[in-house]
XYZ file of C-alpha atoms in Angstrom:
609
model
C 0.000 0.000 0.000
C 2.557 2.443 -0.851
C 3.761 5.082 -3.423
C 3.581 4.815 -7.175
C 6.264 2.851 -8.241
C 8.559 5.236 -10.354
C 10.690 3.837 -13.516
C 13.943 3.836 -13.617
C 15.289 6.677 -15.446
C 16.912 5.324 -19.230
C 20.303 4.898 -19.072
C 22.459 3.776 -22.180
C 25.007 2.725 -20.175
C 23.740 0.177 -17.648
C 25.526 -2.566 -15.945
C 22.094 -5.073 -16.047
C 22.369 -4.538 -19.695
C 24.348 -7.732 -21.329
C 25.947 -5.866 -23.727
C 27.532 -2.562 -21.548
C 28.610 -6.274 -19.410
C 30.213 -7.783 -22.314
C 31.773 -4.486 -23.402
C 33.981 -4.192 -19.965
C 34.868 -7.959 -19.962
C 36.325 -7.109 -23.574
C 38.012 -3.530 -22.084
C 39.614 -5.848 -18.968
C 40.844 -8.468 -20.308
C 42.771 -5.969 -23.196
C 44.315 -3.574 -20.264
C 45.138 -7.518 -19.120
C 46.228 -8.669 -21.711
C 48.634 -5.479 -22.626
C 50.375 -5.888 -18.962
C 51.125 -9.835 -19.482
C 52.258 -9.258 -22.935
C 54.794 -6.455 -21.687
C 56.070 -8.829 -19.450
C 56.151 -12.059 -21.269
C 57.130 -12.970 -24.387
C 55.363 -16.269 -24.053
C 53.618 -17.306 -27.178
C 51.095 -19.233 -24.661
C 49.746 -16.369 -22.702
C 49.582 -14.336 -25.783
C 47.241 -17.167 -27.029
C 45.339 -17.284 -24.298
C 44.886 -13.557 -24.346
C 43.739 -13.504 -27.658
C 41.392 -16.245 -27.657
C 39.752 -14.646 -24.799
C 39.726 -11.033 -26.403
C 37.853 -12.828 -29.231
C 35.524 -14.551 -26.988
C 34.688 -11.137 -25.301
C 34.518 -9.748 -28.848
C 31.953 -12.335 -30.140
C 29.913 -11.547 -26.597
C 29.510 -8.080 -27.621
C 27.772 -9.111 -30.537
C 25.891 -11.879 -29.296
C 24.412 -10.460 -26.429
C 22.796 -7.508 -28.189
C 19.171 -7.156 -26.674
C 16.581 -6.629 -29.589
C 15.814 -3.218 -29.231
C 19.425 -1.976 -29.542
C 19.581 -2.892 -33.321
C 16.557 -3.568 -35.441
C 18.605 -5.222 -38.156
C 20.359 -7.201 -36.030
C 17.353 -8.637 -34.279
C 16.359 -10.872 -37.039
C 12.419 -9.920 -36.690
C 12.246 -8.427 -39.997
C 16.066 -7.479 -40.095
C 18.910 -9.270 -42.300
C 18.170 -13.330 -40.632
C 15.563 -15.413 -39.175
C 15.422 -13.928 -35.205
C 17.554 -16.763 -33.544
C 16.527 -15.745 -29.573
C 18.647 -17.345 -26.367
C 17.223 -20.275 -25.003
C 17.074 -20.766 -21.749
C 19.700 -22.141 -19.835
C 19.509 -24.503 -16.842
C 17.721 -28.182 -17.222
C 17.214 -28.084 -13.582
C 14.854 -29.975 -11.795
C 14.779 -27.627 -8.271
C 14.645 -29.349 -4.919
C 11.867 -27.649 -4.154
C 9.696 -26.362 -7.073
C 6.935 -25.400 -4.985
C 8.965 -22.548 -3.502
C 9.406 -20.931 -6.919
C 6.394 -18.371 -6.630
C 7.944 -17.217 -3.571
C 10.460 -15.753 -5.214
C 9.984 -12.257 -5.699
C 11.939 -8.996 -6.672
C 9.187 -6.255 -6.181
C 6.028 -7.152 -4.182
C 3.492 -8.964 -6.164
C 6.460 -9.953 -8.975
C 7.005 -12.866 -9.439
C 9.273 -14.284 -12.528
C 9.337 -17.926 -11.997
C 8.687 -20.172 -14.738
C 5.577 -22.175 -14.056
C 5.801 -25.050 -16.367
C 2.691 -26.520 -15.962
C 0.590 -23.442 -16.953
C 3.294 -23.619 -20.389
C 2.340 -26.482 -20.687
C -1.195 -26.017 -20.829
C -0.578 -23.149 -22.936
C 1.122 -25.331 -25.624
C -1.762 -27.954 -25.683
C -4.366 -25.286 -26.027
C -2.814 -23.175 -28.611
C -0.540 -26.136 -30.525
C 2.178 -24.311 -29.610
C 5.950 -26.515 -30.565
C 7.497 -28.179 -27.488
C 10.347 -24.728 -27.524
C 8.739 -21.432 -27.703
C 9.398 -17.794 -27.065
C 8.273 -16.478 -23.873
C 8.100 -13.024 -21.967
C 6.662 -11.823 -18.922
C 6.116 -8.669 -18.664
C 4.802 -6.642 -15.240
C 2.591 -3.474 -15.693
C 2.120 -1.003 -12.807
C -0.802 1.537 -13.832
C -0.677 5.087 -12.469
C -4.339 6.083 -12.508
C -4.165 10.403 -13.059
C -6.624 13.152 -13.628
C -5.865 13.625 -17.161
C -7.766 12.519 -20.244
C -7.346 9.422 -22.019
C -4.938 9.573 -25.064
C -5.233 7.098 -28.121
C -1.497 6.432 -28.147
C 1.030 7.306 -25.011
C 4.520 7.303 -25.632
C 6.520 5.926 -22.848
C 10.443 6.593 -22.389
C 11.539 2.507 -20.972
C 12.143 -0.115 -23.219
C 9.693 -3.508 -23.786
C 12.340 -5.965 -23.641
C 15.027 -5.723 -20.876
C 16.784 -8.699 -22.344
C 16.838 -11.286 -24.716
C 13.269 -12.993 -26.096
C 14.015 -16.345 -24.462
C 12.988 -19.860 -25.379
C 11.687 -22.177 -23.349
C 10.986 -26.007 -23.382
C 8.204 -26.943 -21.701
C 9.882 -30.632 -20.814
C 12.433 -28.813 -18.932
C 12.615 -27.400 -15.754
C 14.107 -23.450 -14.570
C 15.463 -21.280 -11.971
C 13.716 -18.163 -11.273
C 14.320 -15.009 -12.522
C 15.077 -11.654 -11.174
C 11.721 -9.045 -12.416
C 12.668 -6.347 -14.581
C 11.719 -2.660 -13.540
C 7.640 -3.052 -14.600
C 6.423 -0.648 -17.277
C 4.657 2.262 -15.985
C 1.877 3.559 -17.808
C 0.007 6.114 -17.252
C -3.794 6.319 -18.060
C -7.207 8.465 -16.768
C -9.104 7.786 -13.395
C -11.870 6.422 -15.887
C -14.712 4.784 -13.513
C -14.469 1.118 -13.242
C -17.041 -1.031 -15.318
C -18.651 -2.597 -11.829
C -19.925 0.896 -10.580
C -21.925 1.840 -13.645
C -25.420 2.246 -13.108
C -27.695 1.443 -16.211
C -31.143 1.545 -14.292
C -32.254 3.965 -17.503
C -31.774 1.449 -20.113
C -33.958 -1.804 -21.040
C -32.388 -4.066 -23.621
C -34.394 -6.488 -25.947
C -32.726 -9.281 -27.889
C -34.099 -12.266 -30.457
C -32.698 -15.195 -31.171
C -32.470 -19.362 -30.457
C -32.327 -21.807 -27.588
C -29.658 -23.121 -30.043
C -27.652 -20.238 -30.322
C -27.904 -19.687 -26.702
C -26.634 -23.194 -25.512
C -23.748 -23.420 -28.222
C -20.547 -22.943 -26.178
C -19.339 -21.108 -29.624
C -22.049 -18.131 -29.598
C -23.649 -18.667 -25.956
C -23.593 -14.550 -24.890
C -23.629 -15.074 -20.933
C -20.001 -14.227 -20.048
C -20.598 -11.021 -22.649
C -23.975 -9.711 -21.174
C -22.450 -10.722 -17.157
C -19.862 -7.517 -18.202
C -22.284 -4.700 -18.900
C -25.460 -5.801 -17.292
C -24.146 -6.684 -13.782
C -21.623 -5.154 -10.897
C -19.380 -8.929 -11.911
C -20.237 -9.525 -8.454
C -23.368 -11.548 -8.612
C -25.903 -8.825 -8.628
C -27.704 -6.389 -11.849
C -26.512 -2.880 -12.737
C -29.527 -1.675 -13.119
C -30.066 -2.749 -16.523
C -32.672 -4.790 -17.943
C -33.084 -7.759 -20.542
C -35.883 -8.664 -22.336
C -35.030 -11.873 -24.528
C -37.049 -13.801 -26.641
C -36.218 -17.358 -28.358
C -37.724 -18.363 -31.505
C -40.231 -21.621 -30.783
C -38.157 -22.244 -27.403
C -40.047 -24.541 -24.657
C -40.917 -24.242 -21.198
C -37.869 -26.005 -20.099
C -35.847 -24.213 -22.162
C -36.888 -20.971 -21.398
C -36.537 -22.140 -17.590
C -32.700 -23.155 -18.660
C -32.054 -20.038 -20.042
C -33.402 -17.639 -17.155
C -31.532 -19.783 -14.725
C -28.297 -19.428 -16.137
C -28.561 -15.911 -16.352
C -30.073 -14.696 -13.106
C -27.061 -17.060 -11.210
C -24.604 -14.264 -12.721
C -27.132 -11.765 -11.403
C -28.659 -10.857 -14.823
C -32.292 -9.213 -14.240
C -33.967 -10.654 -17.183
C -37.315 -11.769 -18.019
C -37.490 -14.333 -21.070
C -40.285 -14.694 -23.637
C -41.334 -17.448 -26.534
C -41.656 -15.612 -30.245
C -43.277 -17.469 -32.986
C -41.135 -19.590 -35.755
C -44.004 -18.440 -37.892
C -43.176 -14.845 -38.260
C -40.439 -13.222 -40.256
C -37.223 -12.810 -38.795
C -37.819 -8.813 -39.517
C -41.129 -9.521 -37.552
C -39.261 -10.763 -34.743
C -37.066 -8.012 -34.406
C -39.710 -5.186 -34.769
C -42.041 -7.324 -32.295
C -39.443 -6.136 -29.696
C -40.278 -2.775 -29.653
C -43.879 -2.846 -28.161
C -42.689 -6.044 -25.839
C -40.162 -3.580 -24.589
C -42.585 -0.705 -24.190
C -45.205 -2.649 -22.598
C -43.169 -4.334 -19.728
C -44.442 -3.845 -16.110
C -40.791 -1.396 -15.458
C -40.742 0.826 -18.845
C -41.874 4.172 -16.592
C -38.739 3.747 -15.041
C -36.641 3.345 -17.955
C -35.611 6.609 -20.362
C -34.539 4.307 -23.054
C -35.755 1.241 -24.676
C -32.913 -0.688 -26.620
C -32.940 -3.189 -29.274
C -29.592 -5.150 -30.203
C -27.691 -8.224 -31.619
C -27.041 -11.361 -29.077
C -23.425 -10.422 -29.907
C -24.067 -7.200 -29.389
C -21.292 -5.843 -26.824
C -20.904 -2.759 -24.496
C -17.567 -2.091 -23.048
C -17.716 0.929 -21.890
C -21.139 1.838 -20.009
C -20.447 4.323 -17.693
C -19.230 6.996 -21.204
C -22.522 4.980 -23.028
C -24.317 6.351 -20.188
C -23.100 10.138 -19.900
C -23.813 9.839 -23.910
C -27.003 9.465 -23.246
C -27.712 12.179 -20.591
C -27.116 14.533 -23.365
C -29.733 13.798 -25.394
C -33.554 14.847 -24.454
C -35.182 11.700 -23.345
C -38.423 12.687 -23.355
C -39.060 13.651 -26.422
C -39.198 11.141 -29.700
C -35.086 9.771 -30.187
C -34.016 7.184 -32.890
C -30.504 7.262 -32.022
C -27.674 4.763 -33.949
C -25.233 4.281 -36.369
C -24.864 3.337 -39.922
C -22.776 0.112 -41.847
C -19.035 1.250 -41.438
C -19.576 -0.449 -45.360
C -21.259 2.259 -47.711
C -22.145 -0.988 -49.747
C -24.542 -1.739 -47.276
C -25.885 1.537 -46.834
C -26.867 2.043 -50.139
C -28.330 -1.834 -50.437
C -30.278 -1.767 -47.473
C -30.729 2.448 -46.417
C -29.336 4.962 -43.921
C -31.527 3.297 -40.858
C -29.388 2.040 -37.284
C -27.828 -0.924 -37.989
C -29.099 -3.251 -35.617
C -26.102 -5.166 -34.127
C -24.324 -1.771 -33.046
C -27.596 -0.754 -30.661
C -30.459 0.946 -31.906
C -31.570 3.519 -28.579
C -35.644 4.243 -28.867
C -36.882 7.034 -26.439
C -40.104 6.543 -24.448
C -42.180 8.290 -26.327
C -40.877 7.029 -29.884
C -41.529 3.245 -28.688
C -45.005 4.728 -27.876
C -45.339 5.397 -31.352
C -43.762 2.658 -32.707
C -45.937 0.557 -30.469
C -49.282 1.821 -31.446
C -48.781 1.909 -35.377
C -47.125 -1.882 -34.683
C -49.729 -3.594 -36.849
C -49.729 -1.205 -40.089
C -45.708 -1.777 -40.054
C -45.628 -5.619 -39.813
C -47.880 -5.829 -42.537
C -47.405 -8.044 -45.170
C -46.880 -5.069 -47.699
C -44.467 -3.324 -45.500
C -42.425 -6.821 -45.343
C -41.939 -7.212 -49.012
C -41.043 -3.570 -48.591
C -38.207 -4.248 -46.267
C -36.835 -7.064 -48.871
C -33.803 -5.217 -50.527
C -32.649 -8.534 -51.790
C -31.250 -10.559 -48.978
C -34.578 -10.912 -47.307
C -36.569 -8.605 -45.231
C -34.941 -6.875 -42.795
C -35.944 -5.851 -39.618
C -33.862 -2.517 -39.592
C -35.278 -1.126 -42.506
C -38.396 -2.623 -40.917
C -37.995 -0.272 -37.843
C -37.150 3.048 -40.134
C -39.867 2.579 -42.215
C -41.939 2.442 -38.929
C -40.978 5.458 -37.935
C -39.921 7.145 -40.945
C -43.640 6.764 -41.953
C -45.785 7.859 -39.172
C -43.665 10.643 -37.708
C -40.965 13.881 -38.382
C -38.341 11.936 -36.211
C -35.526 11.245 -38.273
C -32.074 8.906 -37.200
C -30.143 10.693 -35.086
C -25.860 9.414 -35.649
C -23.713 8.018 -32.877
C -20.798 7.027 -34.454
C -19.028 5.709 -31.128
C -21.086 2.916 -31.946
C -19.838 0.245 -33.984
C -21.429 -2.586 -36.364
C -18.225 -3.453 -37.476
C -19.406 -5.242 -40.703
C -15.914 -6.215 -41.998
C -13.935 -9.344 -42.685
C -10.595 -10.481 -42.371
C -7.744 -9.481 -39.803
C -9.590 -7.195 -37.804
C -6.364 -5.816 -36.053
C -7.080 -2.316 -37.617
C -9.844 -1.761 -36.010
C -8.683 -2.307 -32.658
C -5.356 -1.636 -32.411
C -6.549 1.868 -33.405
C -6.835 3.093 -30.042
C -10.350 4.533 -29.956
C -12.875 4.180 -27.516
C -15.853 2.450 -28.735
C -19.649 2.217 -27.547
C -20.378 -1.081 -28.725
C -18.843 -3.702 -30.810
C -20.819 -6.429 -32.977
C -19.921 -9.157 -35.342
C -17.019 -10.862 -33.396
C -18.386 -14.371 -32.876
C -16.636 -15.226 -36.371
C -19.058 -17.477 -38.597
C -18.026 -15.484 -41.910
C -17.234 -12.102 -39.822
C -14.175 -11.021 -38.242
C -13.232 -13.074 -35.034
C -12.879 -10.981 -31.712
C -13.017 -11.673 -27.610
C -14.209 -8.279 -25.826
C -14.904 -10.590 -22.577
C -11.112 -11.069 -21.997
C -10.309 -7.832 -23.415
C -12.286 -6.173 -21.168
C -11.199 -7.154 -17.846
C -8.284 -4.966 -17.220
C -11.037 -2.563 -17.561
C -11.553 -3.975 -13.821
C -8.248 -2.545 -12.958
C -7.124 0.196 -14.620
C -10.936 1.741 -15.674
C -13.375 1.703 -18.598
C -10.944 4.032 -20.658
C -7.769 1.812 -20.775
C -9.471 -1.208 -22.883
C -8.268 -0.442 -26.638
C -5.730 2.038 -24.851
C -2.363 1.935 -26.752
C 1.213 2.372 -25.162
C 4.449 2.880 -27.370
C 7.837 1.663 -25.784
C 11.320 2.704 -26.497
C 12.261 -0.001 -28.557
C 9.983 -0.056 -31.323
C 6.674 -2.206 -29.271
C 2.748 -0.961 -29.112
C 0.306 -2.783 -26.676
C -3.425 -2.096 -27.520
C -4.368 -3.096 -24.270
C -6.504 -5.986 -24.117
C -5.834 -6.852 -28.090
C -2.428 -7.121 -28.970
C 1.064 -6.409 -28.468
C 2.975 -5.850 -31.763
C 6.605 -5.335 -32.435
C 8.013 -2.614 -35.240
C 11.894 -3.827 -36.317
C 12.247 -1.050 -38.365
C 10.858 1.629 -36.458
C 7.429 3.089 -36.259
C 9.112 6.929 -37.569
C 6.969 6.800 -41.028
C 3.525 5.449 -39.624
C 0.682 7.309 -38.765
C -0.760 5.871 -35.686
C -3.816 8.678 -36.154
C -4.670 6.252 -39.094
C -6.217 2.565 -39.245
C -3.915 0.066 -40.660
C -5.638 -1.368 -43.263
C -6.307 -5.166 -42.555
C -9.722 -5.514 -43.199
C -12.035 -5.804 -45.963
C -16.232 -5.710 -46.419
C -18.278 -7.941 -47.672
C -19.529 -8.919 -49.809
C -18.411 -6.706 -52.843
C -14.599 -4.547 -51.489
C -14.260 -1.800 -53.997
C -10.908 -0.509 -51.822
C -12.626 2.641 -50.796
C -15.859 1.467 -49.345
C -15.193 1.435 -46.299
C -13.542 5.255 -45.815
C -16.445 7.102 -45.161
C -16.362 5.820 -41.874
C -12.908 4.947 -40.717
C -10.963 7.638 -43.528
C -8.271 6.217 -45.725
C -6.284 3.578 -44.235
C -2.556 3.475 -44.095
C -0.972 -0.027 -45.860
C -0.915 -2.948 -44.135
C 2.301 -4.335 -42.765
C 1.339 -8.107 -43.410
C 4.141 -9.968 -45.118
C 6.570 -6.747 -44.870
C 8.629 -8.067 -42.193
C 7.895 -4.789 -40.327
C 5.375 -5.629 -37.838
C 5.418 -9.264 -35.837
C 2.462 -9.378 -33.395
C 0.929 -11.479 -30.533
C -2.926 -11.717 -30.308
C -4.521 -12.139 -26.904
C -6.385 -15.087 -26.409
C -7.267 -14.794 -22.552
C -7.367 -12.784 -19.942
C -7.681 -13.751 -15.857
C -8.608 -11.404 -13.128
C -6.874 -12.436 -9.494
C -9.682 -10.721 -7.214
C -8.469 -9.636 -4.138
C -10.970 -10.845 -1.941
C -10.132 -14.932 -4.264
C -6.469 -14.613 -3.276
C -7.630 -13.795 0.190
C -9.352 -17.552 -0.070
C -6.916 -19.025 -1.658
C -4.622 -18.212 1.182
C -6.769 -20.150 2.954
C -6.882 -23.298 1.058
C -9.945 -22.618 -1.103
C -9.050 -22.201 -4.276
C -11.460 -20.395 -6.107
C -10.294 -18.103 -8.756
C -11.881 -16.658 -11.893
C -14.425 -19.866 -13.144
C -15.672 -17.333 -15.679
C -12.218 -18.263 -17.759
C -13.554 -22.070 -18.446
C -17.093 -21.549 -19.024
C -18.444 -21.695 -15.654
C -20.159 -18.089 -15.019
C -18.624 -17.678 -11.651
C -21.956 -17.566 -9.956
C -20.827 -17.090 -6.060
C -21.532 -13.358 -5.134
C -18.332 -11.808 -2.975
C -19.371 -10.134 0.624
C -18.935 -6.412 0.167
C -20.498 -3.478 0.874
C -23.355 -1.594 -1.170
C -21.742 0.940 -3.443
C -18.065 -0.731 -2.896
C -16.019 -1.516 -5.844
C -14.774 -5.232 -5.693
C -10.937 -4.758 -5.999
C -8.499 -6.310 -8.455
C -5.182 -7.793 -7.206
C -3.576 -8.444 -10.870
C -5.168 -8.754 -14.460
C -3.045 -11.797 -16.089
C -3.307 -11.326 -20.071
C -1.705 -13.947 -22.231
C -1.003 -13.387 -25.861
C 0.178 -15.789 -28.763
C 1.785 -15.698 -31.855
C 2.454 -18.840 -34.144
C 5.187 -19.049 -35.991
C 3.807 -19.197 -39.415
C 0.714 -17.136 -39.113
C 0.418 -16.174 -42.343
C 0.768 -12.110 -41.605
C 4.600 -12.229 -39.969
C 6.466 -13.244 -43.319
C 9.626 -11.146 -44.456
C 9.064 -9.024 -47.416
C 9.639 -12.364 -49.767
C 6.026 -13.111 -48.335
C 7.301 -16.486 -47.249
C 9.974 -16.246 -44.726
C 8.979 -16.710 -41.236
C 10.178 -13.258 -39.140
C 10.501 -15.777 -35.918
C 11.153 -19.799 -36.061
C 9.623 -20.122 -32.418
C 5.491 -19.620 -31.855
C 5.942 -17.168 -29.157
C 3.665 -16.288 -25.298
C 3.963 -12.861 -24.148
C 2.104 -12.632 -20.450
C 1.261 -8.967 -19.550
C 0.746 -8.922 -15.678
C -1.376 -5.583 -14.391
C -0.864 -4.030 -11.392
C -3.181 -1.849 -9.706
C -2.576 1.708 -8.465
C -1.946 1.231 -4.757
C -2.242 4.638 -4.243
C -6.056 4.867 -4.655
């Protein structure tokens, strides 16, 4: 519990640094060598001098870290990167003790080679792999959030090492952790979304399949992740479901504390039926006078950031008629389908508009107005919706373009390594869209605040982490990119004319795939160590973060109303396989790295808070 911790100022000429260490071995041993050879004319020691000097020589060399050099460092320079493997096959007398060695408090930079091992059966990793750890101490400050923050210490404090997950290791001394600095943005468990009621259609199917089941998604922005509701509400209905299932379904929400109420729609009707029926199920429910704002959305529909969703919408006039959304980021499908909200990115209905949406609900399901919402993939229940409300009042769409539908394929990287801030985010379940995992990227939102999710950090030597996304590597510098720019990864569907997508997101700068230029690690999970777990743990209870296999984490945490539940350490793991397809010199064939590779951010809290 006590101060910030402060980097260490940048030093070029450090002692922990292997080269400045090789460097004065080679310096000794030649004042050595000089005084010997002045008095000795023995051909032996002069041997022996000299094969030393050249060992110190080739140390120099070989003991450059990776940031010192780019074109020595082999990702994307001159040669395949060829990083130091880890020394020591040693089986430790007593490998439990390992985690209690520590340099800095909560650091700890053992190698625990049964979580590498699990890592290299989940992600097929090879049997030798790169791996960094890498501690993060936030300092939480009254200033806004920036899309990119430059910081003055270096990624890497040594070598990229390899590791073999049949061996055993010694710990490590912890480097200095990076300090970053970010806003005192409120944490995502004290937002209060009492004024919102959301409505969402779709299958028992859909709900059950471990690939697309939305519980872990909607526990983030409808409850306090403690067991208990926000505030918010959820109306869902499930195409032709039964009474069991509809039983199953409210069950397994409500244990995460989810207030939700769950209704049966009819197989019968249109899907664009389905969605518009929403609307007066919404409006009609027991709690709407309490609610300012009646919400219809995807079931992959996802809100990181609630509490600047919710000061959003205190600036609009809620009692008066709102239609409040966003377009396609695709112009394609704006001029296909019309400039309505697109559903998946949150369509926000005022009181009074669902009042008139509600009572004109049988004129705009009509059979007519169906074939009227057909522009050629079927009828849709956006257009559906506009021409509702287009056609029996003034109220036109008002534009929030903090909200996303993300309707792009491909490498979605671009997008969110760009370092904004966004509303909502849609369309990352994969299936023929981009694939995406805002649960895990969300939860050092827990410990650092909404704003630092998508936040990006530069390092001295050349690395960005988009917190929660990625952590990429630049060998040749990052001088001549323009970070204020999306890199172009991306594409639309289905019809990519190169510019259809710049009305939204403005030109994009190239994309570095097969360049050599950029080598990146994808995060795949995220765990949060609550404080109040480790406390239990302590005790012999073992009960971490069951979220992270599936299980919802049900068990609410004693604390008191309005208290925060506090986070002792946000554990992000990111991967990179050797030949993904992107990190290719600029032959386009050439592996930039031989080894798949784990980087493990660990988060720190600010302890002075």
């Amino acid at each position: 519990m006590g101060a910030t911790i402060i980097p260490a100022p940048h030093r070029c000429f450090n002692m922990r640094n292997p080269l400045a260490k090789a460097l004065v071995l080679f310096i000794t041993v030649s004042l050595f060598g000089t005084l010997l050879l002045q008095q000795s004319g023995d051909i032996d020691v002069r041997a022996a001098f000299l094969k030393t000097a050249s060992t110190a020589k080739d140390a120099v060399s070989s003991q450059r870290p990776l940031g010192s050099n780019h074109q020595q460092s082999g990702w994307g320079g001159d040669s395949v990167h060829t990083p130091v493997e880890v020394t020591g096959d040693h089986q430790p007398d007593h490998p439990n003790d390992l985690a209690n060695v520590t340099s800095n408090g909560n650091m700890h930079c053992d190698y625990d080679m049964e979580r590498l091992r699990e890592w290299k059966k989940k992600y097929k990793l090879q049997d030798r792999f790169e791996y960094t750890r890498r501690y993060v101490q936030v300092s939480r400050q009254p200033i806004a959030r920036k899309s990119l923050t430059k910081l003055d210490q270096d990624f890497l404090s040594d070598h990229v090492k390899v590791v073999d997950v049949n061996k055993h290791y010694q710990p490590e001394a912890c480097p200095a952790p990076l300090v970053v600095p970010v806003s005192r943005s409120p944490y995502p468990s004290t937002a209060n979304a009492s004024d919102f009621m959301f409505g969402v259609s779709t299958t028992y199917k859909r709900f059950v399949d471990p690939k697309t089941n939305p519980t872990n998604e909607w526990k983030y922005w409808l409850t306090d992740n403690n067991g208990s509701s926000n505030g918010g509400k959820l109306l869902l209905m499930l195409m032709g479901a039964s009474d069991s299932e509809m039983a199953d379904v409210r069950e397994q929400l409500t244990s995460v504390g989810i207030d939700v109420d769950v209704y049966r729609s009819s197989p019968s009707d249109e899907m664009a039926v389905r969605y518009l029926t929403l609307v007066p199920t919404l409006y009609n429910h027991p709690l709407r006078p309490q609610k300012k704002w009646l919400v219809t959305c995807d079931d992959d529909t996802f809100f990181p950031s609630l509490h600047a969703l919710i000061a959003q919408f205190e600036t609009y006039d809620h009692t008066k008629p709102k239609y409040i959304g966003t377009f396609s980021e695709d112009s394609n499908n704006v001029m296909r389908h019309g400039e309505q909200a697109f559903g998946g990115a949150g369509v926000f209905l005022s009181v009074p508009l669902a009042a008139l949406v509600t009572e004109n609900f049988a004129q705009c399901k009509s059979p007519e107005k169906i074939k009227e919402a057909n522009t050629g993939w079927g009828p849709q229940g956006d257009v559906l919706l506009r021409k509702c409300i287009y056609e029996h009042s003034p109220v036109r769409l008002t534009l929030l373009d903090s909200l996303w539908q993300l309707d792009m394929l491909g490498d979605p990287s671009g997008f969110y390594e760009s370092g904004i801030q966004p509303l909502s985010l849609h369309h990352y379940r994969g299936g023929g869209w981009h694939s995406a995992l805002p649960f895990h990227y969300t939860k050092v939102s827990h410990l650092c605040g909404e704003e630092c999710m998508m936040q990006r950090f530069m390092t001295a030597d050349d690395f960005v982490i988009s917190n929660g996304f990625s952590v990429a590597y630049y060998p040749e510098g990052t001088d001549d990119l323009d970070f204020d720019q999306l890199e172009g990864t991306f594409r639309s569907a289905p019809d990519y004319k190169g510019w259809n997508l710049d009305f939204k997101w403005g030109p994009q700068r190239a994309g570095l795939a097969k360049t050599g230029r950029k080598l990146s690690w994808d995060l795949q999970e995220a765990e949060i160590i609550w404080e109040d777990e480790e406390k239990k743990d302590a005790e012999g209870e073992n009960k971490r973060d069951q979220s992270e296999e599936g299980q919802n984490g049900s068990a609410k945490q004693e604390k008191k109303k309005g208290e925060r539940r506090k986070v002792k350490e946000v554990r992000q793991i990111y991967v990179r396989k050797h030949d993904d397809w992107r990190w290719k010199l600029a032959d386009g064939a050439t592996p930039m790295s031989r080894f798949d590779g784990v980087v493990e951010l660990v988060w720190l809290p600010d302890m002075t808070e």
